[in-house]
Amino acid sequence: MSKRLIISSLFLASMFMACGGPNNNSNNGSSSSSSSSSSTKTPAKPKAVNGAMVYKKNCVVCHGANGRMALNGAKILPESTLTLEERIMQIKKGKGAMQAYEGVLSEAAIKAVAEYTMKFK
């Protein structure tokens, strides 16, 4: 059992490292090019964040594809009684073994993934 825990922990750590931090390059390039272009152009609307994609990239390792995996103490999401606002706060601040995603994910991504997890009920 100890061997399984070590392997799971190593896998989890490698997944967190593989995901890395936020990619600020795409944001910086688009905002400066749109502001330096023509002032008569309407700025492009920001793309909607896909909560399912954010979940697959950051959450599926511990919570599983359907929110029921519960690896390393992760909660079973379909059984959660947290409100949307409480989920957003928990994603931002983290809890227990779950890392805080504030500063890692954008506000829009955090809200999108919280809304996505509400569908697991």
mmCIF file of N, CA and C in Angstrom:
data_model
loop_
_atom_site.group_PDB
_atom_site.id
_atom_site.type_symbol
_atom_site.label_atom_id
_atom_site.label_comp_id
_atom_site.label_asym_id
_atom_site.label_seq_id
_atom_site.Cartn_x
_atom_site.Cartn_y
_atom_site.Cartn_z
ATOM 1 N N MET A 1 0.830 -1.189 0.000
ATOM 2 C CA MET A 1 0.000 0.000 0.000
ATOM 3 C C MET A 1 0.872 1.249 0.000
ATOM 4 N N SER A 2 1.981 1.214 0.713
ATOM 5 C CA SER A 2 2.889 2.359 0.763
ATOM 6 C C SER A 2 3.482 2.631 -0.616
ATOM 7 N N LYS A 3 3.786 1.562 -1.332
ATOM 8 C CA LYS A 3 4.344 1.698 -2.681
ATOM 9 C C LYS A 3 3.330 2.381 -3.602
ATOM 10 N N ARG A 4 2.075 2.023 -3.461
ATOM 11 C CA ARG A 4 1.020 2.620 -4.278
ATOM 12 C C ARG A 4 0.883 4.119 -3.987
ATOM 13 N N LEU A 5 0.970 4.496 -2.729
ATOM 14 C CA LEU A 5 0.876 5.900 -2.334
ATOM 15 C C LEU A 5 2.045 6.701 -2.898
ATOM 16 N N ILE A 6 3.237 6.134 -2.847
ATOM 17 C CA ILE A 6 4.422 6.814 -3.383
ATOM 18 C C ILE A 6 4.286 7.006 -4.884
ATOM 19 N N ILE A 7 3.860 5.971 -5.584
ATOM 20 C CA ILE A 7 3.694 6.062 -7.040
ATOM 21 C C ILE A 7 2.623 7.089 -7.382
ATOM 22 N N SER A 8 1.521 7.079 -6.643
ATOM 23 C CA SER A 8 0.452 8.058 -6.888
ATOM 24 C C SER A 8 0.942 9.476 -6.643
ATOM 25 N N SER A 9 1.704 9.660 -5.579
ATOM 26 C CA SER A 9 2.229 10.993 -5.263
ATOM 27 C C SER A 9 3.198 11.478 -6.328
ATOM 28 N N LEU A 10 4.067 10.589 -6.795
ATOM 29 C CA LEU A 10 5.006 10.961 -7.856
ATOM 30 C C LEU A 10 4.264 11.308 -9.143
ATOM 31 N N PHE A 11 3.250 10.541 -9.460
ATOM 32 C CA PHE A 11 2.462 10.819 -10.660
ATOM 33 C C PHE A 11 1.779 12.173 -10.543
ATOM 34 N N LEU A 12 1.202 12.442 -9.396
ATOM 35 C CA LEU A 12 0.530 13.719 -9.162
ATOM 36 C C LEU A 12 1.514 14.877 -9.269
ATOM 37 N N ALA A 13 2.665 14.736 -8.650
ATOM 38 C CA ALA A 13 3.679 15.796 -8.705
ATOM 39 C C ALA A 13 4.134 16.040 -10.136
ATOM 40 N N SER A 14 4.321 14.965 -10.896
ATOM 41 C CA SER A 14 4.757 15.145 -12.287
ATOM 42 C C SER A 14 3.671 15.812 -13.122
ATOM 43 N N MET A 15 2.411 15.529 -12.834
ATOM 44 C CA MET A 15 1.325 16.170 -13.582
ATOM 45 C C MET A 15 1.258 17.659 -13.267
ATOM 46 N N PHE A 16 1.449 18.030 -12.000
ATOM 47 C CA PHE A 16 1.447 19.446 -11.639
ATOM 48 C C PHE A 16 2.600 20.172 -12.308
ATOM 49 N N MET A 17 3.753 19.538 -12.350
ATOM 50 C CA MET A 17 4.914 20.170 -12.975
ATOM 51 C C MET A 17 4.719 20.275 -14.486
ATOM 52 N N ALA A 18 4.090 19.275 -15.083
ATOM 53 C CA ALA A 18 3.871 19.284 -16.527
ATOM 54 C C ALA A 18 2.890 20.377 -16.929
ATOM 55 N N CYS A 19 1.913 20.644 -16.082
ATOM 56 C CA CYS A 19 0.925 21.677 -16.396
ATOM 57 C C CYS A 19 1.538 23.064 -16.339
ATOM 58 N N GLY A 20 2.470 23.277 -15.459
ATOM 59 C CA GLY A 20 3.172 24.559 -15.369
ATOM 60 C C GLY A 20 2.269 25.682 -14.924
ATOM 61 N N GLY A 21 2.781 26.894 -15.053
ATOM 62 C CA GLY A 21 2.045 28.075 -14.638
ATOM 63 C C GLY A 21 1.242 28.659 -15.773
ATOM 64 N N PRO A 22 0.700 29.842 -15.538
ATOM 65 C CA PRO A 22 -0.109 30.483 -16.569
ATOM 66 C C PRO A 22 0.749 30.919 -17.740
ATOM 67 N N ASN A 23 0.153 30.925 -18.902
ATOM 68 C CA ASN A 23 0.853 31.357 -20.103
ATOM 69 C C ASN A 23 0.491 32.805 -20.359
ATOM 70 N N ASN A 24 1.332 33.701 -19.914
ATOM 71 C CA ASN A 24 1.058 35.125 -20.053
ATOM 72 C C ASN A 24 1.437 35.667 -21.415
ATOM 73 N N ASN A 25 2.166 34.913 -22.212
ATOM 74 C CA ASN A 25 2.620 35.411 -23.505
ATOM 75 C C ASN A 25 1.470 35.707 -24.452
ATOM 76 N N SER A 26 0.467 34.845 -24.476
ATOM 77 C CA SER A 26 -0.642 35.065 -25.400
ATOM 78 C C SER A 26 -1.440 36.300 -25.019
ATOM 79 N N ASN A 27 -1.587 36.548 -23.746
ATOM 80 C CA ASN A 27 -2.311 37.725 -23.286
ATOM 81 C C ASN A 27 -1.564 39.007 -23.606
ATOM 82 N N ASN A 28 -0.264 39.001 -23.322
ATOM 83 C CA ASN A 28 0.525 40.205 -23.518
ATOM 84 C C ASN A 28 0.597 40.590 -24.985
ATOM 85 N N GLY A 29 0.784 39.633 -25.850
ATOM 86 C CA GLY A 29 0.918 39.933 -27.267
ATOM 87 C C GLY A 29 -0.360 40.471 -27.867
ATOM 88 N N SER A 30 -1.491 39.908 -27.497
ATOM 89 C CA SER A 30 -2.735 40.338 -28.124
ATOM 90 C C SER A 30 -3.180 41.704 -27.637
ATOM 91 N N SER A 31 -2.941 42.018 -26.370
ATOM 92 C CA SER A 31 -3.411 43.303 -25.867
ATOM 93 C C SER A 31 -2.582 44.449 -26.419
ATOM 94 N N SER A 32 -1.272 44.254 -26.583
ATOM 95 C CA SER A 32 -0.454 45.346 -27.093
ATOM 96 C C SER A 32 -0.661 45.541 -28.583
ATOM 97 N N SER A 33 -0.912 44.457 -29.323
ATOM 98 C CA SER A 33 -1.113 44.620 -30.755
ATOM 99 C C SER A 33 -2.462 45.265 -31.047
ATOM 100 N N SER A 34 -3.489 44.951 -30.247
ATOM 101 C CA SER A 34 -4.789 45.554 -30.508
ATOM 102 C C SER A 34 -4.803 47.026 -30.113
ATOM 103 N N SER A 35 -4.036 47.392 -29.079
ATOM 104 C CA SER A 35 -4.026 48.789 -28.677
ATOM 105 C C SER A 35 -3.141 49.628 -29.590
ATOM 106 N N SER A 36 -2.140 49.009 -30.228
ATOM 107 C CA SER A 36 -1.268 49.769 -31.115
ATOM 108 C C SER A 36 -1.809 49.802 -32.539
ATOM 109 N N SER A 37 -2.841 49.018 -32.835
ATOM 110 C CA SER A 37 -3.445 49.030 -34.163
ATOM 111 C C SER A 37 -4.236 50.315 -34.340
ATOM 112 N N SER A 38 -5.260 50.219 -35.084
ATOM 113 C CA SER A 38 -6.117 51.369 -35.326
ATOM 114 C C SER A 38 -7.036 51.607 -34.137
ATOM 115 N N SER A 39 -7.258 52.874 -33.789
ATOM 116 C CA SER A 39 -8.137 53.185 -32.663
ATOM 117 C C SER A 39 -9.603 53.031 -33.049
ATOM 118 N N THR A 40 -9.912 52.918 -34.336
ATOM 119 C CA THR A 40 -11.293 52.741 -34.769
ATOM 120 C C THR A 40 -11.704 51.276 -34.755
ATOM 121 N N LYS A 41 -10.754 50.374 -34.630
ATOM 122 C CA LYS A 41 -11.070 48.952 -34.583
ATOM 123 C C LYS A 41 -11.711 48.604 -33.250
ATOM 124 N N THR A 42 -12.695 47.734 -33.293
ATOM 125 C CA THR A 42 -13.312 47.244 -32.073
ATOM 126 C C THR A 42 -12.424 46.133 -31.531
ATOM 127 N N PRO A 43 -12.047 46.208 -30.249
ATOM 128 C CA PRO A 43 -11.196 45.150 -29.709
ATOM 129 C C PRO A 43 -11.924 43.812 -29.735
ATOM 130 N N ALA A 44 -11.159 42.767 -29.984
ATOM 131 C CA ALA A 44 -11.737 41.429 -30.039
ATOM 132 C C ALA A 44 -12.243 41.039 -28.661
ATOM 133 N N LYS A 45 -13.382 40.365 -28.647
ATOM 134 C CA LYS A 45 -13.936 39.893 -27.383
ATOM 135 C C LYS A 45 -13.068 38.742 -26.893
ATOM 136 N N PRO A 46 -12.836 38.670 -25.581
ATOM 137 C CA PRO A 46 -12.051 37.550 -25.074
ATOM 138 C C PRO A 46 -12.809 36.250 -25.299
ATOM 139 N N LYS A 47 -12.072 35.208 -25.620
ATOM 140 C CA LYS A 47 -12.694 33.909 -25.845
ATOM 141 C C LYS A 47 -13.256 33.379 -24.534
ATOM 142 N N ALA A 48 -14.382 32.709 -24.642
ATOM 143 C CA ALA A 48 -14.967 32.074 -23.466
ATOM 144 C C ALA A 48 -14.055 30.925 -23.041
ATOM 145 N N VAL A 49 -13.912 30.751 -21.756
ATOM 146 C CA VAL A 49 -13.056 29.695 -21.237
ATOM 147 C C VAL A 49 -13.863 28.409 -21.154
ATOM 148 N N ASN A 50 -13.293 27.326 -21.635
ATOM 149 C CA ASN A 50 -13.939 26.027 -21.626
ATOM 150 C C ASN A 50 -13.621 25.335 -20.303
ATOM 151 N N GLY A 51 -14.604 25.259 -19.421
ATOM 152 C CA GLY A 51 -14.414 24.650 -18.109
ATOM 153 C C GLY A 51 -13.993 23.196 -18.186
ATOM 154 N N ALA A 52 -14.506 22.469 -19.174
ATOM 155 C CA ALA A 52 -14.139 21.060 -19.328
ATOM 156 C C ALA A 52 -12.659 20.914 -19.656
ATOM 157 N N MET A 53 -12.139 21.796 -20.497
ATOM 158 C CA MET A 53 -10.720 21.734 -20.855
ATOM 159 C C MET A 53 -9.843 22.090 -19.654
ATOM 160 N N VAL A 54 -10.242 23.090 -18.894
ATOM 161 C CA VAL A 54 -9.489 23.473 -17.690
ATOM 162 C C VAL A 54 -9.490 22.304 -16.707
ATOM 163 N N TYR A 55 -10.639 21.658 -16.548
ATOM 164 C CA TYR A 55 -10.762 20.509 -15.647
ATOM 165 C C TYR A 55 -9.844 19.378 -16.096
ATOM 166 N N LYS A 56 -9.870 19.059 -17.386
ATOM 167 C CA LYS A 56 -9.039 17.963 -17.898
ATOM 168 C C LYS A 56 -7.557 18.243 -17.700
ATOM 169 N N LYS A 57 -7.168 19.487 -17.824
ATOM 170 C CA LYS A 57 -5.752 19.838 -17.698
ATOM 171 C C LYS A 57 -5.295 19.890 -16.239
ATOM 172 N N ASN A 58 -6.152 20.309 -15.321
ATOM 173 C CA ASN A 58 -5.714 20.586 -13.953
ATOM 174 C C ASN A 58 -6.330 19.713 -12.867
ATOM 175 N N CYS A 59 -7.485 19.134 -13.106
ATOM 176 C CA CYS A 59 -8.229 18.501 -12.016
ATOM 177 C C CYS A 59 -8.396 16.989 -12.154
ATOM 178 N N VAL A 60 -8.395 16.499 -13.381
ATOM 179 C CA VAL A 60 -8.720 15.105 -13.635
ATOM 180 C C VAL A 60 -7.735 14.144 -12.968
ATOM 181 N N VAL A 61 -6.520 14.581 -12.716
ATOM 182 C CA VAL A 61 -5.508 13.715 -12.113
ATOM 183 C C VAL A 61 -5.963 13.201 -10.750
ATOM 184 N N CYS A 62 -6.563 14.041 -9.950
ATOM 185 C CA CYS A 62 -7.015 13.630 -8.615
ATOM 186 C C CYS A 62 -8.509 13.320 -8.557
ATOM 187 N N HIS A 63 -9.314 14.090 -9.280
ATOM 188 C CA HIS A 63 -10.766 13.930 -9.189
ATOM 189 C C HIS A 63 -11.323 12.939 -10.203
ATOM 190 N N GLY A 64 -10.565 12.608 -11.241
ATOM 191 C CA GLY A 64 -11.034 11.683 -12.264
ATOM 192 C C GLY A 64 -11.935 12.360 -13.273
ATOM 193 N N ALA A 65 -12.188 11.675 -14.370
ATOM 194 C CA ALA A 65 -12.958 12.242 -15.479
ATOM 195 C C ALA A 65 -14.382 12.611 -15.079
ATOM 196 N N ASN A 66 -14.964 11.845 -14.163
ATOM 197 C CA ASN A 66 -16.347 12.115 -13.759
ATOM 198 C C ASN A 66 -16.449 12.680 -12.342
ATOM 199 N N GLY A 67 -15.307 13.079 -11.761
ATOM 200 C CA GLY A 67 -15.311 13.673 -10.428
ATOM 201 C C GLY A 67 -15.387 12.685 -9.287
ATOM 202 N N ARG A 68 -15.235 11.393 -9.572
ATOM 203 C CA ARG A 68 -15.414 10.364 -8.545
ATOM 204 C C ARG A 68 -14.124 9.637 -8.144
ATOM 205 N N MET A 69 -12.968 10.039 -8.655
ATOM 206 C CA MET A 69 -11.747 9.271 -8.408
ATOM 207 C C MET A 69 -11.231 9.404 -6.975
ATOM 208 N N ALA A 70 -11.222 10.581 -6.411
ATOM 209 C CA ALA A 70 -10.820 10.819 -5.019
ATOM 210 C C ALA A 70 -9.397 10.361 -4.707
ATOM 211 N N LEU A 71 -8.450 10.638 -5.588
ATOM 212 C CA LEU A 71 -7.050 10.294 -5.362
ATOM 213 C C LEU A 71 -6.409 11.296 -4.407
ATOM 214 N N ASN A 72 -5.561 10.821 -3.519
ATOM 215 C CA ASN A 72 -4.839 11.669 -2.556
ATOM 216 C C ASN A 72 -5.765 12.556 -1.724
ATOM 217 N N GLY A 73 -6.911 12.039 -1.352
ATOM 218 C CA GLY A 73 -7.819 12.795 -0.493
ATOM 219 C C GLY A 73 -8.751 13.741 -1.224
ATOM 220 N N ALA A 74 -8.738 13.721 -2.547
ATOM 221 C CA ALA A 74 -9.639 14.594 -3.316
ATOM 222 C C ALA A 74 -11.084 14.227 -3.012
ATOM 223 N N LYS A 75 -11.926 15.226 -2.955
ATOM 224 C CA LYS A 75 -13.343 15.006 -2.675
ATOM 225 C C LYS A 75 -14.043 14.427 -3.900
ATOM 226 N N ILE A 76 -15.091 13.680 -3.658
ATOM 227 C CA ILE A 76 -15.923 13.145 -4.731
ATOM 228 C C ILE A 76 -16.881 14.264 -5.118
ATOM 229 N N LEU A 77 -16.664 14.842 -6.269
ATOM 230 C CA LEU A 77 -17.371 16.063 -6.666
ATOM 231 C C LEU A 77 -18.886 15.909 -6.792
ATOM 232 N N PRO A 78 -19.418 14.793 -7.313
ATOM 233 C CA PRO A 78 -20.880 14.691 -7.394
ATOM 234 C C PRO A 78 -21.563 14.695 -6.027
ATOM 235 N N GLU A 79 -20.830 14.366 -4.974
ATOM 236 C CA GLU A 79 -21.397 14.350 -3.626
ATOM 237 C C GLU A 79 -21.214 15.681 -2.902
ATOM 238 N N SER A 80 -20.503 16.610 -3.510
ATOM 239 C CA SER A 80 -20.210 17.888 -2.865
ATOM 240 C C SER A 80 -21.474 18.732 -2.711
ATOM 241 N N THR A 81 -21.577 19.393 -1.573
ATOM 242 C CA THR A 81 -22.703 20.299 -1.321
ATOM 243 C C THR A 81 -22.274 21.762 -1.439
ATOM 244 N N LEU A 82 -21.057 22.003 -1.913
ATOM 245 C CA LEU A 82 -20.563 23.375 -2.046
ATOM 246 C C LEU A 82 -21.351 24.144 -3.104
ATOM 247 N N THR A 83 -21.599 25.410 -2.824
ATOM 248 C CA THR A 83 -22.227 26.289 -3.812
ATOM 249 C C THR A 83 -21.181 26.675 -4.852
ATOM 250 N N LEU A 84 -21.614 27.323 -5.911
ATOM 251 C CA LEU A 84 -20.684 27.777 -6.940
ATOM 252 C C LEU A 84 -19.644 28.716 -6.337
ATOM 253 N N GLU A 85 -20.078 29.651 -5.517
ATOM 254 C CA GLU A 85 -19.158 30.608 -4.898
ATOM 255 C C GLU A 85 -18.151 29.902 -3.994
ATOM 256 N N GLU A 86 -18.602 28.896 -3.255
ATOM 257 C CA GLU A 86 -17.700 28.138 -2.381
ATOM 258 C C GLU A 86 -16.692 27.335 -3.195
ATOM 259 N N ARG A 87 -17.123 26.790 -4.315
ATOM 260 C CA ARG A 87 -16.202 26.055 -5.194
ATOM 261 C C ARG A 87 -15.143 26.993 -5.763
ATOM 262 N N ILE A 88 -15.580 28.170 -6.190
ATOM 263 C CA ILE A 88 -14.636 29.153 -6.729
ATOM 264 C C ILE A 88 -13.587 29.486 -5.674
ATOM 265 N N MET A 89 -14.014 29.722 -4.452
ATOM 266 C CA MET A 89 -13.084 30.064 -3.375
ATOM 267 C C MET A 89 -12.132 28.907 -3.081
ATOM 268 N N GLN A 90 -12.643 27.680 -3.084
ATOM 269 C CA GLN A 90 -11.788 26.525 -2.803
ATOM 270 C C GLN A 90 -10.772 26.317 -3.920
ATOM 271 N N ILE A 91 -11.158 26.546 -5.152
ATOM 272 C CA ILE A 91 -10.216 26.430 -6.267
ATOM 273 C C ILE A 91 -9.145 27.509 -6.142
ATOM 274 N N LYS A 92 -9.555 28.708 -5.793
ATOM 275 C CA LYS A 92 -8.591 29.810 -5.639
ATOM 276 C C LYS A 92 -7.607 29.544 -4.507
ATOM 277 N N LYS A 93 -8.116 29.165 -3.350
ATOM 278 C CA LYS A 93 -7.296 29.075 -2.134
ATOM 279 C C LYS A 93 -6.732 27.686 -1.867
ATOM 280 N N GLY A 94 -7.341 26.656 -2.476
ATOM 281 C CA GLY A 94 -6.900 25.295 -2.204
ATOM 282 C C GLY A 94 -7.410 24.827 -0.853
ATOM 283 N N LYS A 95 -7.225 23.537 -0.580
ATOM 284 C CA LYS A 95 -7.633 22.989 0.715
ATOM 285 C C LYS A 95 -7.009 21.608 0.849
ATOM 286 N N GLY A 96 -6.460 21.319 2.005
ATOM 287 C CA GLY A 96 -5.818 20.024 2.213
ATOM 288 C C GLY A 96 -4.674 19.838 1.225
ATOM 289 N N ALA A 97 -4.690 18.735 0.497
ATOM 290 C CA ALA A 97 -3.632 18.453 -0.481
ATOM 291 C C ALA A 97 -3.836 19.216 -1.791
ATOM 292 N N MET A 98 -5.013 19.805 -1.968
ATOM 293 C CA MET A 98 -5.284 20.534 -3.214
ATOM 294 C C MET A 98 -4.552 21.869 -3.221
ATOM 295 N N GLN A 99 -3.826 22.103 -4.294
ATOM 296 C CA GLN A 99 -3.092 23.360 -4.412
ATOM 297 C C GLN A 99 -4.038 24.518 -4.697
ATOM 298 N N ALA A 100 -3.608 25.714 -4.381
ATOM 299 C CA ALA A 100 -4.359 26.926 -4.707
ATOM 300 C C ALA A 100 -4.092 27.276 -6.165
ATOM 301 N N TYR A 101 -5.134 27.603 -6.901
ATOM 302 C CA TYR A 101 -4.981 27.946 -8.317
ATOM 303 C C TYR A 101 -5.074 29.443 -8.571
ATOM 304 N N GLU A 102 -5.238 30.241 -7.517
ATOM 305 C CA GLU A 102 -5.222 31.690 -7.668
ATOM 306 C C GLU A 102 -3.816 32.083 -8.113
ATOM 307 N N GLY A 103 -3.723 32.817 -9.201
ATOM 308 C CA GLY A 103 -2.424 33.171 -9.754
ATOM 309 C C GLY A 103 -1.919 32.155 -10.758
ATOM 310 N N VAL A 104 -2.515 30.974 -10.787
ATOM 311 C CA VAL A 104 -2.160 29.944 -11.767
ATOM 312 C C VAL A 104 -3.165 29.976 -12.906
ATOM 313 N N LEU A 105 -4.445 30.005 -12.543
ATOM 314 C CA LEU A 105 -5.528 30.097 -13.521
ATOM 315 C C LEU A 105 -6.121 31.500 -13.470
ATOM 316 N N SER A 106 -6.664 31.939 -14.574
ATOM 317 C CA SER A 106 -7.335 33.240 -14.610
ATOM 318 C C SER A 106 -8.650 33.154 -13.834
ATOM 319 N N GLU A 107 -9.198 34.312 -13.490
ATOM 320 C CA GLU A 107 -10.502 34.352 -12.809
ATOM 321 C C GLU A 107 -11.560 33.655 -13.664
ATOM 322 N N ALA A 108 -11.506 33.894 -14.978
ATOM 323 C CA ALA A 108 -12.482 33.288 -15.890
ATOM 324 C C ALA A 108 -12.336 31.770 -15.915
ATOM 325 N N ALA A 109 -11.109 31.277 -15.900
ATOM 326 C CA ALA A 109 -10.880 29.831 -15.918
ATOM 327 C C ALA A 109 -11.346 29.192 -14.615
ATOM 328 N N ILE A 110 -11.103 29.858 -13.499
ATOM 329 C CA ILE A 110 -11.544 29.336 -12.201
ATOM 330 C C ILE A 110 -13.065 29.257 -12.156
ATOM 331 N N LYS A 111 -13.726 30.295 -12.614
ATOM 332 C CA LYS A 111 -15.195 30.287 -12.628
ATOM 333 C C LYS A 111 -15.717 29.218 -13.585
ATOM 334 N N ALA A 112 -15.091 29.095 -14.748
ATOM 335 C CA ALA A 112 -15.538 28.113 -15.742
ATOM 336 C C ALA A 112 -15.403 26.688 -15.219
ATOM 337 N N VAL A 113 -14.293 26.382 -14.566
ATOM 338 C CA VAL A 113 -14.110 25.022 -14.060
ATOM 339 C C VAL A 113 -15.033 24.765 -12.868
ATOM 340 N N ALA A 114 -15.292 25.772 -12.053
ATOM 341 C CA ALA A 114 -16.236 25.609 -10.941
ATOM 342 C C ALA A 114 -17.639 25.326 -11.479
ATOM 343 N N GLU A 115 -18.042 26.060 -12.504
ATOM 344 C CA GLU A 115 -19.350 25.824 -13.128
ATOM 345 C C GLU A 115 -19.406 24.432 -13.741
ATOM 346 N N TYR A 116 -18.320 24.008 -14.364
ATOM 347 C CA TYR A 116 -18.266 22.678 -14.974
ATOM 348 C C TYR A 116 -18.441 21.591 -13.913
ATOM 349 N N THR A 117 -17.816 21.757 -12.742
ATOM 350 C CA THR A 117 -17.927 20.729 -11.705
ATOM 351 C C THR A 117 -19.333 20.650 -11.119
ATOM 352 N N MET A 118 -20.109 21.706 -11.249
ATOM 353 C CA MET A 118 -21.495 21.681 -10.768
ATOM 354 C C MET A 118 -22.335 20.689 -11.579
ATOM 355 N N LYS A 119 -21.900 20.386 -12.798
ATOM 356 C CA LYS A 119 -22.646 19.469 -13.670
ATOM 357 C C LYS A 119 -22.479 18.009 -13.263
ATOM 358 N N PHE A 120 -21.540 17.718 -12.363
ATOM 359 C CA PHE A 120 -21.308 16.334 -11.952
ATOM 360 C C PHE A 120 -22.393 15.803 -11.032
ATOM 361 N N LYS A 121 -23.256 16.649 -10.535
ATOM 362 C CA LYS A 121 -24.290 16.225 -9.578
ATOM 363 C C LYS A 121 -25.271 15.269 -10.188
#
